[in-house]
N, CA, C and O atoms as a printed pandas DataFrame, in Angstrom:
     atom_number atom_name residue_name chain_id  residue_number  x_coord  y_coord  z_coord
0              1         N          MET        A               1   43.652  -12.448   11.274
1              2        CA          MET        A               1   42.388  -12.610   12.020
2              3         C          MET        A               1   41.876  -11.249   12.489
3              4         O          MET        A               1   40.689  -10.946   12.364
4              5         N          LEU        A               2   42.785  -10.431   13.031
5              6        CA          LEU        A               2   42.345   -9.114   13.524
6              7         C          LEU        A               2   41.821   -8.261   12.369
7              8         O          LEU        A               2   40.808   -7.574   12.502
8              9         N          LEU        A               3   42.522   -8.313   11.239
9             10        CA          LEU        A               3   42.070   -7.520   10.095
10            11         C          LEU        A               3   40.686   -7.976    9.649
11            12         O          LEU        A               3   39.831   -7.155    9.317
12            13         N          ARG        A               4   40.469   -9.295    9.643
13            14        CA          ARG        A               4   39.180   -9.813    9.195
14            15         C          ARG        A               4   38.075   -9.345   10.141
15            16         O          ARG        A               4   36.986   -8.981    9.696
16            17         N          PHE        A               5   38.356   -9.355   11.455
17            18        CA          PHE        A               5   37.334   -8.934   12.418
18            19         C          PHE        A               5   37.088   -7.431   12.333
19            20         O          PHE        A               5   35.999   -6.965   12.671
20            21         N          GLU        A               6   38.087   -6.664   11.885
21            22        CA          GLU        A               6   37.908   -5.216   11.778
22            23         C          GLU        A               6   37.149   -4.854   10.505
23            24         O          GLU        A               6   36.356   -3.913   10.488
24            25         N          VAL        A               7   37.402   -5.611    9.445
25            26        CA          VAL        A               7   36.784   -5.279    8.155
26            27         C          VAL        A               7   35.338   -5.763    8.082
27            28         O          VAL        A               7   34.497   -5.111    7.463
28            29         N          GLN        A               8   35.048   -6.894    8.706
29            30        CA          GLN        A               8   33.708   -7.485    8.575
30            31         C          GLN        A               8   32.588   -6.529    8.996
31            32         O          GLN        A               8   31.624   -6.382    8.245
32            33         N          PRO        A               9   32.667   -5.864   10.174
33            34        CA          PRO        A               9   31.593   -4.951   10.573
34            35         C          PRO        A               9   31.398   -3.823    9.567
35            36         O          PRO        A               9   30.274   -3.368    9.357
36            37         N          VAL        A              10   32.485   -3.367    8.941
37            38        CA          VAL        A              10   32.375   -2.287    7.953
38            39         C          VAL        A              10   31.583   -2.767    6.740
39            40         O          VAL        A              10   30.730   -2.047    6.221
40            41         N          VAL        A              11   31.874   -3.985    6.294
41            42        CA          VAL        A              11   31.166   -4.532    5.128
42            43         C          VAL        A              11   29.691   -4.734    5.456
43            44         O          VAL        A              11   28.821   -4.408    4.648
44            45         N          VAL        A              12   29.409   -5.275    6.647
45            46        CA          VAL        A              12   28.018   -5.506    7.050
46            47         C          VAL        A              12   27.288   -4.175    7.180
47            48         O          VAL        A              12   26.154   -4.041    6.719
48            49         N          GLY        A              13   27.932   -3.189    7.805
49            50        CA          GLY        A              13   27.308   -1.873    7.972
50            51         C          GLY        A              13   27.045   -1.222    6.626
51            52         O          GLY        A              13   25.997   -0.611    6.414
52            53         N          ARG        A              14   28.006   -1.358    5.717
53            54        CA          ARG        A              14   27.832   -0.757    4.388
54            55         C          ARG        A              14   26.675   -1.426    3.658
55            56         O          ARG        A              14   25.902   -0.749    2.981
56            57         N          ALA        A              15   26.543   -2.749    3.783
57            58        CA          ALA        A              15   25.446   -3.465    3.133
58            59         C          ALA        A              15   24.108   -3.008    3.709
59            60         O          ALA        A              15   23.134   -2.847    2.973
60            61         N          LEU        A              16   24.062   -2.796    5.039
61            62        CA          LEU        A              16   22.818   -2.340    5.664
62            63         C          LEU        A              16   22.458   -0.947    5.173
63            64         O          LEU        A              16   21.288   -0.660    4.918
64            65         N          VAL        A              17   23.458   -0.078    5.039
65            66        CA          VAL        A              17   23.191    1.287    4.553
66            67         C          VAL        A              17   22.655    1.242    3.130
67            68         O          VAL        A              17   21.689    1.934    2.809
68            69         N          TYR        A              18   23.278    0.428    2.271
69            70        CA          TYR        A              18   22.814    0.327    0.892
70            71         C          TYR        A              18   21.388   -0.215    0.841
71            72         O          TYR        A              18   20.579    0.226    0.024
72            73         N          GLN        A              19   21.078   -1.193    1.734
73            74        CA          GLN        A              19   19.732   -1.761    1.752
74            75         C          GLN        A              19   18.719   -0.707    2.189
75            76         O          GLN        A              19   17.628   -0.614    1.627
76            77         N          MET        A              20   19.093    0.098    3.209
77            78        CA          MET        A              20   18.188    1.143    3.690
78            79         C          MET        A              20   17.953    2.178    2.596
79            80         O          MET        A              20   16.826    2.640    2.415
80            81         N          LEU        A              21   19.006    2.546    1.861
81            82        CA          LEU        A              21   18.860    3.528    0.786
82            83         C          LEU        A              21   17.970    2.961   -0.315
83            84         O          LEU        A              21   17.153    3.686   -0.884
84            85         N          HIS        A              22   18.119    1.667   -0.623
85            86        CA          HIS        A              22   17.311    1.043   -1.664
86            87         C          HIS        A              22   15.839    1.047   -1.258
87            88         O          HIS        A              22   14.969    1.346   -2.076
88            89         N          VAL        A              23   15.557    0.714    0.012
89            90        CA          VAL        A              23   14.176    0.718    0.502
90            91         C          VAL        A              23   13.622    2.139    0.474
91            92         O          VAL        A              23   12.456    2.344    0.140
92            93         N          ALA        A              24   14.457    3.126    0.826
93            94        CA          ALA        A              24   14.009    4.522    0.815
94            95         C          ALA        A              24   13.650    4.939   -0.610
95            96         O          ALA        A              24   12.668    5.654   -0.813
96            97         N          ASP        A              25   14.427    4.504   -1.593
97            98        CA          ASP        A              25   14.127    4.841   -2.983
98            99         C          ASP        A              25   12.804    4.213   -3.407
99           100         O          ASP        A              25   12.034    4.834   -4.140
100          101         N          ILE        A              26   12.530    2.983   -2.951
101          102        CA          ILE        A              26   11.268    2.319   -3.290
102          103         C          ILE        A              26   10.099    3.091   -2.687
103          104         O          ILE        A              26    9.096    3.330   -3.361
104          105         N          HIS        A              27   10.226    3.484   -1.410
105          106        CA          HIS        A              27    9.147    4.230   -0.765
106          107         C          HIS        A              27    8.948    5.575   -1.464
107          108         O          HIS        A              27    7.815    6.030   -1.624
108          109         N          LYS        A              28   10.046    6.211   -1.881
109          110        CA          LYS        A              28    9.949    7.506   -2.561
110          111         C          LYS        A              28    9.193    7.340   -3.877
111          112         O          LYS        A              28    8.358    8.175   -4.226
112          113         N          ALA        A              29    9.484    6.261   -4.610
113          114        CA          ALA        A              29    8.814    6.023   -5.886
114          115         C          ALA        A              29    7.328    5.764   -5.656
115          116         O          ALA        A              29    6.488    6.237   -6.421
116          117         N          ILE        A              30    7.001    5.011   -4.601
117          118        CA          ILE        A              30    5.595    4.718   -4.299
118          119         C          ILE        A              30    4.857    6.001   -3.949
119          120         O          ILE        A              30    3.753    6.235   -4.442
120          121         N          HIS        A              31    5.462    6.847   -3.091
121          122        CA          HIS        A              31    4.795    8.083   -2.681
122          123         C          HIS        A              31    4.686    9.047   -3.864
123          124         O          HIS        A              31    3.746    9.839   -3.932
124          125         N          THR        A              32    5.639    8.986   -4.790
125          126        CA          THR        A              32    5.595    9.880   -5.946
126          127         C          THR        A              32    4.448    9.479   -6.874
127          128         O          THR        A              32    3.797   10.340   -7.466
128          129         N          LYS        A              33    4.201    8.175   -7.000
129          130        CA          LYS        A              33    3.124    7.706   -7.878
130          131         C          LYS        A              33    1.761    7.813   -7.194
131          132         O          LYS        A              33    0.727    7.781   -7.861
132          133         N          ALA        A              34    1.759    7.939   -5.858
133          134        CA          ALA        A              34    0.494    8.005   -5.121
134          135         C          ALA        A              34   -0.179    9.353   -5.369
135          136         O          ALA        A              34    0.498   10.330   -5.687
136          137         N          PRO        A              35   -1.513    9.418   -5.226
137          138        CA          PRO        A              35   -2.243   10.679   -5.385
138          139         C          PRO        A              35   -1.774   11.704   -4.356
139          140         O          PRO        A              35   -1.275   11.320   -3.298
140          141         N          PRO        A              36   -1.922   13.004   -4.639
141          142        CA          PRO        A              36   -1.453   14.055   -3.729
142          143         C          PRO        A              36   -2.079   13.944   -2.342
143          144         O          PRO        A              36   -1.404   14.198   -1.345
144          145         N          TYR        A              37   -3.358   13.568   -2.259
145          146        CA          TYR        A              37   -4.021   13.550   -0.952
146          147         C          TYR        A              37   -3.542   12.388   -0.090
147          148         O          TYR        A              37   -3.876   12.324    1.093
148          149         N          ARG        A              38   -2.762   11.464   -0.663
149          150        CA          ARG        A              38   -2.237   10.349    0.129
150          151         C          ARG        A              38   -0.786   10.593    0.537
151          152         O          ARG        A              38   -0.138    9.706    1.093
152          153         N          MET        A              39   -0.279   11.790    0.262
153          154        CA          MET        A              39    1.090   12.104    0.654
154          155         C          MET        A              39    1.198   12.152    2.169
155          156         O          MET        A              39    0.255   12.583    2.832
156          157         N          PRO        A              40    2.336   11.716    2.744
157          158        CA          PRO        A              40    2.523   11.771    4.199
158          159         C          PRO        A              40    2.472   13.209    4.691
159          160         O          PRO        A              40    3.093   14.089    4.094
160          161         N          GLY        A              41    1.742   13.460    5.770
161          162        CA          GLY        A              41    1.585   14.823    6.271
162          163         C          GLY        A              41    0.156   15.275    6.028
163          164         O          GLY        A              41   -0.508   15.769    6.940
164          165         N          SER        A              42   -0.324   15.106    4.786
165          166        CA          SER        A              42   -1.707   15.486    4.482
166          167         C          SER        A              42   -2.682   14.475    5.085
167          168         O          SER        A              42   -3.793   14.833    5.477
168          169         N          ALA        A              43   -2.255   13.199    5.156
169          170        CA          ALA        A              43   -3.132   12.159    5.698
170          171         C          ALA        A              43   -3.383   12.396    7.183
171          172         O          ALA        A              43   -4.479   12.154    7.687
172          173         N          SER        A              44   -2.340   12.878    7.882
173          174        CA          SER        A              44   -2.475   13.098    9.322
174          175         C          SER        A              44   -2.871   14.541    9.593
175          176         O          SER        A              44   -3.035   14.929   10.750
C-alpha cells in the first residue's frame, strides 16, 4: 500500500509533464506556421 501511494504521484506528475510538453509542441508548431507579424512579442 505504501509503495502504491508513493509511486502514484510520480506517475501522475510524469503524465502531466508529458501533457504540458505535448501542448507546448503544438503551440510551437502553430507559432512557427503563423506569419512573422503574429509572433509573440511583436504583437505586444
